[in-house]
Tab-separated table of C-alpha atoms in Angstrom:
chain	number	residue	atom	x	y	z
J	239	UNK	CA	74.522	-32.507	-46.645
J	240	UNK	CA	75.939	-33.508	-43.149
J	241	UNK	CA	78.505	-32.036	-41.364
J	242	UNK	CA	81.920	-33.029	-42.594
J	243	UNK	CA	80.962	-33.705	-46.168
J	244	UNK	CA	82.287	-32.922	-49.005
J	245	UNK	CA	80.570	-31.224	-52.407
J	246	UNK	CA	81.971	-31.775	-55.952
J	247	UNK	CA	80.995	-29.628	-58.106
J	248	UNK	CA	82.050	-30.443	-62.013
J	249	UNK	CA	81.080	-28.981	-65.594
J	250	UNK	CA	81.966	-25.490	-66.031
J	251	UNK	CA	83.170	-23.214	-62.765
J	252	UNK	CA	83.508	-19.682	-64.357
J	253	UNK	CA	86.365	-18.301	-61.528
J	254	UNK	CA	86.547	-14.649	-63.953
J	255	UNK	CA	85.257	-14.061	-67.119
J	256	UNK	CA	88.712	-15.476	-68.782
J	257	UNK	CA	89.473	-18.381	-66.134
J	258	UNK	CA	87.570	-21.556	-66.065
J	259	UNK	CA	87.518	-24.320	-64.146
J	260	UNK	CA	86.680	-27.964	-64.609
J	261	UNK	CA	86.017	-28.709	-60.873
J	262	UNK	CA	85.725	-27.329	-57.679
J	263	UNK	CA	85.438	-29.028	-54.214
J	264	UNK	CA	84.110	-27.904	-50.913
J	265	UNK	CA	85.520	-28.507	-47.590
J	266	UNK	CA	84.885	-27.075	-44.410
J	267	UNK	CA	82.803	-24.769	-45.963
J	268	UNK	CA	85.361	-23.134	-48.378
J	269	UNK	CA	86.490	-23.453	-52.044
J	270	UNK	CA	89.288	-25.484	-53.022
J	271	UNK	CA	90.442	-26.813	-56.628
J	272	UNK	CA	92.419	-29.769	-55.304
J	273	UNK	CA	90.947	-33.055	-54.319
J	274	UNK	CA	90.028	-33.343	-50.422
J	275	UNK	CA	93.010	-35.883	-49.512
J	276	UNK	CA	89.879	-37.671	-46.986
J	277	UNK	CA	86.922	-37.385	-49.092
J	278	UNK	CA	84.874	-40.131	-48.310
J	279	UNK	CA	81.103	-38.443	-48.037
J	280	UNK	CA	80.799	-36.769	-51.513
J	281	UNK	CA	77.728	-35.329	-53.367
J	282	UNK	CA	79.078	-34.482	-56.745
J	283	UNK	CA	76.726	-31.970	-58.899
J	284	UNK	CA	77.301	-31.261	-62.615
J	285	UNK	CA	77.029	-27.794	-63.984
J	286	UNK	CA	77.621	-23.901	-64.368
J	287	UNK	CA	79.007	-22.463	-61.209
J	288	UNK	CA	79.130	-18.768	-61.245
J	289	UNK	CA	80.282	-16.844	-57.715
J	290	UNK	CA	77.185	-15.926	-55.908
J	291	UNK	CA	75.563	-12.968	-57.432
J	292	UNK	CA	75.726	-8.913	-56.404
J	293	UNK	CA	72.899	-6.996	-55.754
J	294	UNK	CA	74.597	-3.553	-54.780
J	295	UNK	CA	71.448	-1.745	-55.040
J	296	UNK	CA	68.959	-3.229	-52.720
J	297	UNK	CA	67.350	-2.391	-49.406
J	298	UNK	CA	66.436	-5.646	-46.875
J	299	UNK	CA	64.338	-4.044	-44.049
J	300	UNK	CA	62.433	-1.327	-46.018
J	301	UNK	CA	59.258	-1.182	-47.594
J	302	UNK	CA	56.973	1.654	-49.154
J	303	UNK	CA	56.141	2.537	-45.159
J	304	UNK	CA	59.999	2.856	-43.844
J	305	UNK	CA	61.319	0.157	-41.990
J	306	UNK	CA	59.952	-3.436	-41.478
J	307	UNK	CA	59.804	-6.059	-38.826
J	308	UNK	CA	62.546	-9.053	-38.905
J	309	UNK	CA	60.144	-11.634	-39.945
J	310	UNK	CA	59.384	-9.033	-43.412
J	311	UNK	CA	63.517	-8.455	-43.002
J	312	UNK	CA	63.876	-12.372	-43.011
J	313	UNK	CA	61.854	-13.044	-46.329
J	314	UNK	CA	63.128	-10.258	-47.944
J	315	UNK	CA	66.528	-12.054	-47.789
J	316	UNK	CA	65.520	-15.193	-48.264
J	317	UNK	CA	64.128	-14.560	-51.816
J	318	UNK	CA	67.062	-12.554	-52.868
J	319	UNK	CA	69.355	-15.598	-51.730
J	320	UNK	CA	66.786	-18.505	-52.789
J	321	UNK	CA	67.405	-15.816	-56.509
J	322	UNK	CA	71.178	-16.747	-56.618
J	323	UNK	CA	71.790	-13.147	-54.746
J	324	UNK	CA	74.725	-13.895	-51.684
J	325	UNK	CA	76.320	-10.110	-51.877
J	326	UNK	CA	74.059	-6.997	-50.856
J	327	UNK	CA	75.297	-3.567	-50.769
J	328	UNK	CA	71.963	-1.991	-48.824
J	329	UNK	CA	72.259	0.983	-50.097
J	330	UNK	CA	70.081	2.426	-47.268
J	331	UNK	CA	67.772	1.217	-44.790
J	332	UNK	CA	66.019	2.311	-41.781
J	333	UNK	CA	65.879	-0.595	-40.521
J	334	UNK	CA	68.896	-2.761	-38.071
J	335	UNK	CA	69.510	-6.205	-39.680
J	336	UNK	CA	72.871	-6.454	-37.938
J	337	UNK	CA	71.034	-9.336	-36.492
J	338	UNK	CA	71.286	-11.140	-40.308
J	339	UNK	CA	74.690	-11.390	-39.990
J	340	UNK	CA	74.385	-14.341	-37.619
J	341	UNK	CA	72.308	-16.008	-39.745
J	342	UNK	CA	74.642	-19.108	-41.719
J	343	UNK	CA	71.571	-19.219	-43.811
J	344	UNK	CA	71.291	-15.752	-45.051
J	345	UNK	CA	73.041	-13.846	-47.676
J	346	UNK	CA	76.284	-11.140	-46.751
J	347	UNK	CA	75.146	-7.166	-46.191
J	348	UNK	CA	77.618	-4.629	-46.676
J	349	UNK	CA	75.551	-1.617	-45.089
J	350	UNK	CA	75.217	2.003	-45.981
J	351	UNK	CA	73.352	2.925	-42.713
J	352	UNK	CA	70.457	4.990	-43.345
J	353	UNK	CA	69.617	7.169	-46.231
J	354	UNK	CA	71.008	10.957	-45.358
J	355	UNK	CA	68.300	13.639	-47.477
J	356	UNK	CA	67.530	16.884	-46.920
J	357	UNK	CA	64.376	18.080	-44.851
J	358	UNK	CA	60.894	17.247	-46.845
J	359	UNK	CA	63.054	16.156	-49.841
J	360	UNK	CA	62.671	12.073	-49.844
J	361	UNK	CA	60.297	9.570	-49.115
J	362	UNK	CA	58.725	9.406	-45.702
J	363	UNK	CA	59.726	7.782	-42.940
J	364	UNK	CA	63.228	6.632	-44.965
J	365	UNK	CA	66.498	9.066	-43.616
J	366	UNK	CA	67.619	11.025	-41.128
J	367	UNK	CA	65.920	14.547	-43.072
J	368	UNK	CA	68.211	17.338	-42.349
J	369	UNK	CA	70.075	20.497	-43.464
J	370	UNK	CA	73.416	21.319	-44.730
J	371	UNK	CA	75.013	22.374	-42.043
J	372	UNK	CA	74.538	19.096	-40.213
J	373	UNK	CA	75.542	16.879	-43.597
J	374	UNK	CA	79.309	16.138	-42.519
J	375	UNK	CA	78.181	15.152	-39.010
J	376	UNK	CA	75.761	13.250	-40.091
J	377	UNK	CA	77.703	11.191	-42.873
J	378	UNK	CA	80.796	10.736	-40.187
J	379	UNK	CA	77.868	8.959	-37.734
J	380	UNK	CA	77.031	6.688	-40.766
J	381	UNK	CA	80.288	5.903	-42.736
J	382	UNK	CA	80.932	4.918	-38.435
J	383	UNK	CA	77.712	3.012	-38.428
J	384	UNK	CA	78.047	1.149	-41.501
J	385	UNK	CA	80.012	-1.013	-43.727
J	386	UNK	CA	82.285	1.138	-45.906
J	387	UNK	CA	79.543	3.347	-47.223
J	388	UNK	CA	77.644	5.974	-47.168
J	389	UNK	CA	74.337	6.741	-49.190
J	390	UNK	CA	73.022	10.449	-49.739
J	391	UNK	CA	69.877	11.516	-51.722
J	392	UNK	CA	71.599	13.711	-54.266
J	393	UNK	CA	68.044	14.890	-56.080
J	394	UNK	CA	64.153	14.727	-55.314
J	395	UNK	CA	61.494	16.936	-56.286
J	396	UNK	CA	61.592	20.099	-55.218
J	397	UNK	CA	57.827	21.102	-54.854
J	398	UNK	CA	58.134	24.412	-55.207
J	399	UNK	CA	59.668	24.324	-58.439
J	400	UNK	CA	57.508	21.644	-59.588
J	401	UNK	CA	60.592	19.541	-60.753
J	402	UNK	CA	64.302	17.670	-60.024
J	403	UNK	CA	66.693	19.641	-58.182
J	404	UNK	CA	70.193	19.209	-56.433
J	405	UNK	CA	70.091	18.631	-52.620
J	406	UNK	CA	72.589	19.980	-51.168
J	407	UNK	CA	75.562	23.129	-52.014
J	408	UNK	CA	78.828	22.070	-53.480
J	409	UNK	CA	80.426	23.358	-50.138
J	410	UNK	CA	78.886	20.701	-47.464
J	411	UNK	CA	79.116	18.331	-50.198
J	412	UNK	CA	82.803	18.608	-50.190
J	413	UNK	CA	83.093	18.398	-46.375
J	414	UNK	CA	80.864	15.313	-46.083
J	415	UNK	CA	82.492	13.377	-48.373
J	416	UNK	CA	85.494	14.394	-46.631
J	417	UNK	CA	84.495	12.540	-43.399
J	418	UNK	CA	83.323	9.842	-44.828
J	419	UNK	CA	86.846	9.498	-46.977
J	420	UNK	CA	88.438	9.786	-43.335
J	421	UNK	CA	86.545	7.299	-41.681
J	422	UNK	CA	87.592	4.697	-43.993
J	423	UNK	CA	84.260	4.855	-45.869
J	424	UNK	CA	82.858	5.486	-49.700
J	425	UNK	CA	80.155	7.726	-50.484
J	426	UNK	CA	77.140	6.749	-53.121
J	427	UNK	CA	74.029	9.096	-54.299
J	428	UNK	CA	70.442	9.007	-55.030
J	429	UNK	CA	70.608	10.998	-58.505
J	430	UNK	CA	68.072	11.027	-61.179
J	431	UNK	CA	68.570	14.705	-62.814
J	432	UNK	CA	72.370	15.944	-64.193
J	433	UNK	CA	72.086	18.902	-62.111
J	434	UNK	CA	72.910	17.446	-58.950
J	435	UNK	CA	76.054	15.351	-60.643
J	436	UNK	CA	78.601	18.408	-60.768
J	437	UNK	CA	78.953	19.324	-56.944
J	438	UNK	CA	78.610	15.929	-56.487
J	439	UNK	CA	81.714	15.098	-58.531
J	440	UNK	CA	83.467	17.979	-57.476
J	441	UNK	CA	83.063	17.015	-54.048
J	442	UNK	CA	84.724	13.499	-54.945
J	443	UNK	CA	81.774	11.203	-55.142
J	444	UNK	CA	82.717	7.343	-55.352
J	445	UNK	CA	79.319	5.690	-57.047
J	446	UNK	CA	75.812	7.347	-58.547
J	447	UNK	CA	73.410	5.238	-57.991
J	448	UNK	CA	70.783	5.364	-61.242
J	449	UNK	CA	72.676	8.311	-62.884
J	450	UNK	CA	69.806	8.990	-65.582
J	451	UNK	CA	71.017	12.259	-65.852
J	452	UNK	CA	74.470	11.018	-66.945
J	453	UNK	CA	75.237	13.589	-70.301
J	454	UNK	CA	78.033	13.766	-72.866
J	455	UNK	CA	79.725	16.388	-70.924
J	456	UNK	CA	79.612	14.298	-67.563
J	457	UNK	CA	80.482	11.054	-69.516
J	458	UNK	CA	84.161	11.439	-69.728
J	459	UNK	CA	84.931	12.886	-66.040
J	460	UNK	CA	82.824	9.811	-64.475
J	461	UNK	CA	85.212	7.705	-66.462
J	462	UNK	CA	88.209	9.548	-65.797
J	463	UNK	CA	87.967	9.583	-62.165
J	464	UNK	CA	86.354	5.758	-61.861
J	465	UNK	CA	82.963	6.897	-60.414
J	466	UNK	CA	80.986	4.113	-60.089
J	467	UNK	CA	77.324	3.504	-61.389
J	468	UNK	CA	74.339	1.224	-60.591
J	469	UNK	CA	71.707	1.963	-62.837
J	470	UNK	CA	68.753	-0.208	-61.238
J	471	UNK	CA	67.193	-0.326	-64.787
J	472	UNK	CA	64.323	-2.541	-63.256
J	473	UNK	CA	63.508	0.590	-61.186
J	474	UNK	CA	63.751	3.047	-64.092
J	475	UNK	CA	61.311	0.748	-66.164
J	476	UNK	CA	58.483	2.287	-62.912
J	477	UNK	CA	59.203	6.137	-64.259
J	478	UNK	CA	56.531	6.165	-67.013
J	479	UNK	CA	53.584	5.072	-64.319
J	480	UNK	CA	55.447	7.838	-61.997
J	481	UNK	CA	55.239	10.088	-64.340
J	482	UNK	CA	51.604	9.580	-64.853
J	483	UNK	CA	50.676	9.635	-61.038
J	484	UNK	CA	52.380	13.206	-60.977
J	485	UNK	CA	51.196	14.355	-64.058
J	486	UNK	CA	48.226	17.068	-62.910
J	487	UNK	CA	49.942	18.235	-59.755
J	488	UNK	CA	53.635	18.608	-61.372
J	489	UNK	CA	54.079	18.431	-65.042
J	490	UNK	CA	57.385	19.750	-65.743
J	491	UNK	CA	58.514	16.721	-63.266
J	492	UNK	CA	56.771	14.401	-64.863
J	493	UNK	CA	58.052	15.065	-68.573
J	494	UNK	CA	61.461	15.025	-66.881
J	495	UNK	CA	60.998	11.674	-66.050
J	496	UNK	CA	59.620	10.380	-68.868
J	497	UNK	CA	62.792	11.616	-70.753
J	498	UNK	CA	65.117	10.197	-68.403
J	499	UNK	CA	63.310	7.008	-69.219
J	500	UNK	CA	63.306	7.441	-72.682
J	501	UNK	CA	66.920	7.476	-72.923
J	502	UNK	CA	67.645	5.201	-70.196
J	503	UNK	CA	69.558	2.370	-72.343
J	504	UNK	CA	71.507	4.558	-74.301
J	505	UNK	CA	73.002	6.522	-70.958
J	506	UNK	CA	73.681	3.340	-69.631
J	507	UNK	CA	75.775	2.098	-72.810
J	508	UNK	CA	77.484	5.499	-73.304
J	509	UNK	CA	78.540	5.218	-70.039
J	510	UNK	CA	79.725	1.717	-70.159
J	511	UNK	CA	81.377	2.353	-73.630
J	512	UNK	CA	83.311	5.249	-72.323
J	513	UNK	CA	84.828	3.148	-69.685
J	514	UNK	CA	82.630	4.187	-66.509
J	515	UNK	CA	82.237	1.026	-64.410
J	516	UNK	CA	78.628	-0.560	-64.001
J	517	UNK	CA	77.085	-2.845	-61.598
J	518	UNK	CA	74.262	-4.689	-60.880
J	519	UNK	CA	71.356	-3.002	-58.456
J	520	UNK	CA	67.822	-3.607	-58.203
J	521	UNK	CA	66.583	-1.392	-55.821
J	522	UNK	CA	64.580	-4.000	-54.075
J	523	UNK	CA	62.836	-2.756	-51.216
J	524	UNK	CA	60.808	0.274	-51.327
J	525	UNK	CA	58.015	-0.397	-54.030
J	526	UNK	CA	60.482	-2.891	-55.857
J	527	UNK	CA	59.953	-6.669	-55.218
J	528	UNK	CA	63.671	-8.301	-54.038
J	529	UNK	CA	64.964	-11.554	-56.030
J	530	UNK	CA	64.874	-9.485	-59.763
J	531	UNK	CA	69.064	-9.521	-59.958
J	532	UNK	CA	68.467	-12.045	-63.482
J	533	UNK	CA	66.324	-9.354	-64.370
J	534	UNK	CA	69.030	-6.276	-64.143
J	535	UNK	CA	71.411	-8.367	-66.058
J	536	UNK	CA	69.144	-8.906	-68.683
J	537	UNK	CA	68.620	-4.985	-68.896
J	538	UNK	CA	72.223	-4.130	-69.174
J	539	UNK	CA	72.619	-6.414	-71.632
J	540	UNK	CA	69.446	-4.512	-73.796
J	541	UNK	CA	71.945	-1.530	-72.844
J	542	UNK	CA	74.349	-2.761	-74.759
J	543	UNK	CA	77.032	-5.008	-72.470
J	544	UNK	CA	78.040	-7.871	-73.429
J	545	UNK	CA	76.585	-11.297	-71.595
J	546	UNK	CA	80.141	-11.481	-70.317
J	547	UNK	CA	80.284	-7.944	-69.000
J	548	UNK	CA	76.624	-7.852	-67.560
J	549	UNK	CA	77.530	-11.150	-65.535
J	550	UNK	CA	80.410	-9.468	-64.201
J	551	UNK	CA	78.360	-6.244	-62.901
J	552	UNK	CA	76.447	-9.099	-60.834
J	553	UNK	CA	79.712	-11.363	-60.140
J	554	UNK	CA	83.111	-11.073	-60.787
J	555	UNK	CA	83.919	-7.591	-61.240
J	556	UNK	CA	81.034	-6.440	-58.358
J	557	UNK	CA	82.637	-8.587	-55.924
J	558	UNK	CA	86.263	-7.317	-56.735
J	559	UNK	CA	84.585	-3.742	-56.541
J	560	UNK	CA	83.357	-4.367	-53.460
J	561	UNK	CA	86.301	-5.882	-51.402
J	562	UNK	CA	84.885	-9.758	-51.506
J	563	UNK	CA	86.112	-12.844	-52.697
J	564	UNK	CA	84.890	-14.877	-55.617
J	565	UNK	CA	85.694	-18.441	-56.296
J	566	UNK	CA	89.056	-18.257	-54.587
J	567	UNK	CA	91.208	-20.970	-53.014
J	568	UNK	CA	89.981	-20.935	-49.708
J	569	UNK	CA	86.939	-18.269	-50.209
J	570	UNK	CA	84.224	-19.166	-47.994
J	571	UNK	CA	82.006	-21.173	-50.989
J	572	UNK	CA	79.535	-19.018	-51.739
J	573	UNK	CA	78.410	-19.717	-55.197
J	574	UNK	CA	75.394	-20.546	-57.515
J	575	UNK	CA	75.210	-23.725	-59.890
J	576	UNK	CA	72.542	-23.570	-63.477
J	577	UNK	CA	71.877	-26.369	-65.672
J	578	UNK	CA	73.089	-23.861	-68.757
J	579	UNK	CA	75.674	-21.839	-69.818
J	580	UNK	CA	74.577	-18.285	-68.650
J	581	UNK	CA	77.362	-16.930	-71.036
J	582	UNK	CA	75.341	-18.081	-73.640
J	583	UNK	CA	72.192	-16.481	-72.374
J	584	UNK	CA	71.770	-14.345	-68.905
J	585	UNK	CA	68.131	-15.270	-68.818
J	586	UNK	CA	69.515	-18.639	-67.365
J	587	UNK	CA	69.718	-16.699	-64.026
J	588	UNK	CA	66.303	-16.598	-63.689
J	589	UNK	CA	66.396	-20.338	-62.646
J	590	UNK	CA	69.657	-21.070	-60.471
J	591	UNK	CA	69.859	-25.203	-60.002
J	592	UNK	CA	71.712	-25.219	-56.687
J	593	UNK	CA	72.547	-21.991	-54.181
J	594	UNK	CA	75.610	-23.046	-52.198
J	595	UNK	CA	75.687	-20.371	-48.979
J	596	UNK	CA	78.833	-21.214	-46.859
J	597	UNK	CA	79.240	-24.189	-47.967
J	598	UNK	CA	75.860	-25.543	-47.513
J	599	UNK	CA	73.262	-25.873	-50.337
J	600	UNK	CA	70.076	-23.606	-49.038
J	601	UNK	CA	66.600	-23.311	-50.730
């Protein structure tokens, strides 16, 4: 498209899982539902629109090392975009991409600055590693640093005990997520085991990220005081090789995880059926390859959502979560277009027709 052209967009523009559209225009590089008075240069397209997808579990500038260069950076974006993803939520990186956020051709990062674990108790080379006397300082410098977030490795193995355990006391819990409340930010957590979930609730927690360890007991005060989950299900699925890997050296951890996988769907629909609110994450990054958001939806729906609520973990209801526009009058037009109904069938995310980035069709 040249500059000052318009795009039509007509079939089916799903605005919120209840409001749809017949047509949407672009002008300027935002959304509008009325009918540019001076369209002459028009491309018209015909199908699906859906806002552009959430991946609120994902890490551009990390691999299995630590941080990456910002040519790796670069294509790490550029295949969760070219996937329909326009919304991250890094949800910790050692890495500075501020440096994407000047890129028109590069999908929106809400940050979580860098991953905040205790000493010898997460993967190498991946957070500021220290103990819990210095947690609150340490989360004020980040919820500072960042976006509105805040990530903390609630669990790892602890080697000694040759299995999951809780990072950190309730105590500097509560006076972390304190800070970070003051400084304007929200708090997630690494958690894979229940034990760590308590303090962590206690302390007032505002998202778990994977929350296998979510029990019947837990279930109701997640939902009672809106805590957040992302269950990056595509990154559960790895537990069982995991599992294997650690067998000989730590077996009790190992069986752990192979029951946290075992039961991995039906914690993720108790906790949607009881009301606790769940998003789309992939955990891209790391070991994890980026561009697998179709893939996450698809697992929450085998969890039990429906298509319409799993589409709304990676659209609607993720963006509203997350303080950004959707397919608003005058929203910067950020949006994805398929050749089928993906209410009918979330697979059809697997093969977006047309990514429209600020306006401007990319890929």
């Amino acid at each position: 498209m040249s500059d000052g052209a318009v795009l039509h967009v007509r079939g089916r523009v799903l605005v919120g899982p209840q409001d749809v559209r017949d047509e949407l225009w672009v002008v300027d590089g935002r959304v509008s539902f009325t009918r540019p008075p001076t369209a002459g240069d028009v491309r018209t397209v015909t199908g699906w629109v859906l806002p552009g997808l959430v991946d609120a579990h994902c890490h551009v500038g990390l691999d299995a090392h630590g941080a990456v260069d910002a040519e790796t950076s670069e294509k790490q974006a550029l295949t969760d975009r070219d996937a329909g993803t326009l919304l991250i939520r890094d949800a910790g990186s050692a890495a500075d991409t501020r440096w994407i956020d000047d890129r028109e051709d590069l999908p929106r990062i809400i940050r979580a600055g860098r991953h905040i674990a205790r000493t010898r108790r997460y993967i190498r080379n991946y957070a500021h590693e220290i103990e819990p006397g210095d947690l609150a300082a340490y989360v004020r410098a980040e919820a500072r640093r960042g976006d509105g977030w805040v990530k903390l490795v609630g669990d790892w193995i602890d080697r000694e005990r040759g299995d999951l355990a809780a990072c950190w006391p309730g105590d500097a819990l509560a006076e972390a997520i304190a800070a970070a409340h003051e400084e304007g930010a929200r708090v997630t957590a690494h958690c894979f085991s229940a034990e760590s979930l308590p303090d962590l609730l206690a302390a007032g927690i505002d998202c778990v990220e994977h929350a296998t360890g979510l029990t019947e007991e837990l279930i109701p005060v997640f939902a009672e005081r809106g805590v957040a989950i992302v269950p990056t299900l595509v990154n559960i699925a790895t537990f069982p090789d995991l599992a294997a890997g650690g067998e000989a050296k730590f077996p009790a951890w190992s069986a752990h995880m192979r029951r946290l996988h075992e039961r991995r769907y039906a914690t993720v629909g108790a906790a949607h059926d009881a009301g606790i609110p769940v998003f789309v994450g992939t955990d891209a990054g790391g070991s994890l390859a980026h561009g697998l958001v179709a893939e996450e939806v698809a697992e929450l729906v085998k969890a039990g959502l429906s298509p319409a609520e799993a589409l709304s973990a990676a659209s609607w209801g993720a963006r509203a979560w997350l303080g950004r526009p959707g397919l608003e009058e005058g929203a910067p037009a950020d949006f994805v277009v398929y050749a089928q109904d993906p209410r009918a069938d979330v697979r059809v995310l697997a093969d977006p027709w047309l990514v429209v980035l600020r306006g401007r069709p990319v890929g």
